[in-house]
Amino acid sequence: MSDTPESAPARPGAAERAPAPGAGSGPATPDITYTRCKRCGTELAGLDGRYSCGVCGWSNHWSEGHRPLPRAEDDPDAPPSPVNPLGEQ
């Protein structure tokens, strides 16, 4: 019996993509991606290359993602636009 612990299965490396469940269902399904925090080195998992570290608070800029963010107009659950009670524009 060895005193050294067995190594854990390797997780995907920095910025590698792991297929998300239902990944073949179309462009709306995000990919789960992995990287290391640029500030403290914690391993992070994110969606489409967008990350936020729960340890130190670092997050990458939204534009660093692998695909564009959806537009608010395309959200079927978005609340209706506010109405100006004065009728001014």
XYZ file of N, CA and C in Angstrom:
267
model
N 0.842 -1.179 0.000
C 0.000 0.000 0.000
C 0.882 1.236 0.000
N 0.567 2.201 -0.816
C 1.367 3.399 -0.975
C 0.855 4.509 -0.069
N 1.767 5.351 0.425
C 1.387 6.497 1.246
C 0.935 7.682 0.415
N 1.202 7.658 -0.880
C 0.796 8.774 -1.731
C -0.633 8.564 -2.191
N -1.464 9.614 -2.113
C -2.859 9.470 -2.547
C -2.945 9.291 -4.060
N -3.976 8.589 -4.463
C -4.196 8.428 -5.902
C -4.557 9.778 -6.485
N -4.070 10.015 -7.685
C -4.380 11.298 -8.312
C -5.833 11.306 -8.770
N -6.436 12.467 -8.628
C -7.823 12.638 -9.061
C -7.864 12.673 -10.578
N -8.997 12.346 -11.168
C -9.097 12.442 -12.622
C -8.832 13.877 -13.072
N -8.149 14.002 -14.175
C -7.780 15.326 -14.687
C -9.021 16.093 -15.118
N -9.083 17.353 -14.725
C -10.160 18.234 -15.160
C -9.675 18.947 -16.404
N -10.568 19.447 -17.209
C -10.124 20.167 -18.396
C -9.193 21.313 -18.012
N -8.179 21.562 -18.826
C -7.196 22.600 -18.551
C -7.738 23.989 -18.808
N -6.867 24.958 -18.702
C -7.259 26.360 -18.842
C -7.929 26.605 -20.189
N -9.099 27.184 -20.114
C -9.878 27.602 -21.280
C -10.253 26.464 -22.219
N -10.180 25.224 -21.759
C -10.674 24.115 -22.579
C -12.179 24.039 -22.411
N -12.839 23.554 -23.418
C -14.294 23.435 -23.357
C -14.687 22.011 -23.033
N -15.633 21.881 -22.134
C -16.227 20.589 -21.833
C -17.654 20.638 -22.363
N -18.103 19.610 -23.060
C -19.453 19.672 -23.612
C -20.504 19.729 -22.510
N -21.425 20.650 -22.657
C -22.523 20.772 -21.705
C -23.621 19.796 -22.095
N -24.446 19.367 -21.131
C -25.561 18.500 -21.485
C -26.439 19.165 -22.530
N -26.780 18.432 -23.548
C -27.618 18.965 -24.609
C -26.890 19.925 -25.522
N -25.562 19.818 -25.592
C -24.771 20.772 -26.368
C -25.145 20.769 -27.845
N -25.708 19.709 -28.354
C -26.060 19.655 -29.753
C -27.418 20.234 -30.058
N -28.075 20.836 -29.073
C -29.441 21.298 -29.266
C -29.545 22.677 -29.899
N -28.442 23.334 -30.197
C -28.515 24.619 -30.871
C -27.642 25.656 -30.200
N -27.616 26.857 -30.755
C -26.718 27.894 -30.272
C -27.093 28.457 -28.908
N -28.303 28.222 -28.410
C -28.718 28.782 -27.130
C -28.093 28.052 -25.947
N -27.533 26.882 -26.148
C -26.941 26.113 -25.056
C -25.513 26.581 -24.826
N -25.205 27.125 -23.637
C -23.843 27.594 -23.382
C -22.887 26.437 -23.141
N -21.615 26.667 -23.416
C -20.565 25.697 -23.127
C -19.996 25.996 -21.752
N -19.708 24.954 -20.970
C -19.029 25.123 -19.695
C -17.537 25.142 -19.981
N -16.852 26.201 -19.557
C -15.428 26.364 -19.824
C -14.687 26.496 -18.499
N -13.388 26.188 -18.515
C -12.568 26.203 -17.305
C -11.328 27.056 -17.521
N -10.889 27.718 -16.451
C -9.657 28.489 -16.464
C -9.190 28.683 -15.027
N -8.094 29.382 -14.861
C -7.588 29.753 -13.534
C -7.834 31.244 -13.329
N -8.148 31.621 -12.096
C -8.350 33.026 -11.757
C -7.052 33.784 -12.009
N -7.161 34.924 -12.666
C -5.988 35.736 -12.985
C -5.404 36.408 -11.744
N -6.194 36.516 -10.670
C -5.718 37.179 -9.461
C -5.192 36.194 -8.423
N -5.941 35.114 -8.119
C -5.532 34.235 -7.019
C -5.220 32.805 -7.445
N -5.502 32.431 -8.703
C -5.148 31.103 -9.197
C -6.174 30.010 -8.952
N -7.305 30.328 -8.352
C -8.354 29.343 -8.110
C -8.888 28.813 -9.439
N -9.166 27.516 -9.513
C -9.750 26.961 -10.725
C -11.201 27.411 -10.828
N -11.574 27.928 -11.995
C -12.911 28.464 -12.218
C -13.611 27.726 -13.347
N -14.906 27.605 -13.239
C -15.752 27.126 -14.328
C -16.669 28.284 -14.699
N -16.874 28.478 -15.986
C -17.720 29.572 -16.427
C -18.551 29.154 -17.623
N -19.356 30.049 -18.110
C -20.191 29.797 -19.284
C -19.649 30.599 -20.455
N -19.310 29.912 -21.517
C -18.838 30.545 -22.753
C -17.672 31.505 -22.520
N -16.748 31.145 -21.634
C -15.559 31.952 -21.430
C -15.756 33.158 -20.539
N -16.860 33.235 -19.825
C -17.096 34.328 -18.885
C -16.970 33.764 -17.475
N -16.090 34.380 -16.672
C -15.751 33.823 -15.368
C -15.889 34.854 -14.261
N -16.128 34.376 -13.048
C -16.135 35.197 -11.857
C -15.630 34.339 -10.714
N -14.660 34.847 -9.956
C -14.049 34.091 -8.861
C -14.778 34.397 -7.559
N -15.268 33.355 -6.917
C -15.944 33.512 -5.632
C -14.982 33.680 -4.473
N -13.684 33.435 -4.689
C -12.688 33.548 -3.614
C -12.214 34.988 -3.472
N -11.785 35.604 -4.581
C -11.207 36.948 -4.494
C -12.054 38.024 -5.164
N -13.096 37.644 -5.907
C -13.982 38.620 -6.526
C -13.613 39.039 -7.942
N -12.514 38.492 -8.502
C -12.121 38.845 -9.863
C -13.160 38.340 -10.858
N -13.396 39.096 -11.913
C -14.209 38.601 -13.029
C -13.624 39.173 -14.313
N -13.748 38.384 -15.385
C -13.245 38.905 -16.652
C -14.321 39.774 -17.298
N -13.895 40.599 -18.236
C -14.813 41.514 -18.914
C -15.789 40.715 -19.775
N -17.016 41.182 -19.870
C -18.039 40.452 -20.616
C -17.645 40.228 -22.067
N -16.847 41.124 -22.641
C -16.476 41.009 -24.056
C -15.454 39.901 -24.310
N -14.884 39.308 -23.265
C -13.904 38.242 -23.427
C -14.547 36.870 -23.632
N -15.860 36.804 -23.664
C -16.548 35.534 -23.866
C -16.340 34.983 -25.263
N -16.702 33.723 -25.436
C -16.493 33.041 -26.717
C -17.550 33.347 -27.751
N -18.711 33.845 -27.344
C -19.736 34.261 -28.300
C -20.452 35.498 -27.766
N -21.149 36.211 -28.633
C -21.841 37.419 -28.189
C -22.953 37.088 -27.199
N -23.207 38.012 -26.302
C -24.315 37.855 -25.371
C -25.628 38.077 -26.120
N -26.700 37.432 -25.682
C -27.984 37.669 -26.343
C -28.472 39.094 -26.084
N -29.253 39.616 -27.005
C -29.811 40.952 -26.855
C -31.026 40.893 -25.932
N -31.291 41.966 -25.222
C -32.440 42.029 -24.318
C -33.744 41.844 -25.094
N -33.780 42.349 -26.330
C -34.996 42.238 -27.140
C -35.333 40.787 -27.478
N -34.337 39.905 -27.422
C -34.554 38.501 -27.764
C -35.000 37.656 -26.564
N -35.077 38.254 -25.378
C -35.457 37.523 -24.170
C -36.975 37.434 -24.076
N -37.544 36.212 -24.182
C -38.996 36.089 -24.126
C -39.560 36.377 -22.734
N -38.722 36.341 -21.694
C -39.190 36.565 -20.329
C -38.945 37.993 -19.847
N -38.465 38.858 -20.723
C -38.167 40.233 -20.325
C -39.460 40.981 -20.013
N -39.421 41.852 -19.001
C -40.621 42.655 -18.711
C -40.861 43.659 -19.830
N -42.076 44.140 -19.977
C -42.351 45.119 -21.033
C -41.602 46.425 -20.756
N -41.365 47.169 -21.798
C -40.687 48.460 -21.665
C -41.520 49.380 -20.788
N -40.874 50.209 -19.948
C -41.648 51.131 -19.106
C -42.366 52.169 -19.950
N -43.512 52.588 -19.479
C -44.308 53.588 -20.188
C -44.134 54.919 -19.468
N -43.868 55.971 -20.228
C -43.719 57.298 -19.666
C -45.114 57.835 -19.387
N -45.453 58.077 -18.107
C -46.816 58.544 -17.774
C -47.144 59.934 -18.330
N -46.120 60.706 -18.664
C -46.351 62.033 -19.204
C -46.492 62.024 -20.713
N -46.237 60.912 -21.330
C -46.354 60.796 -22.774
C -45.216 61.472 -23.512
N -44.175 61.890 -22.786
C -43.029 62.546 -23.424
C -42.029 61.492 -23.876
N -41.272 61.889 -24.895
C -40.241 60.963 -25.363
C -38.880 61.528 -25.183
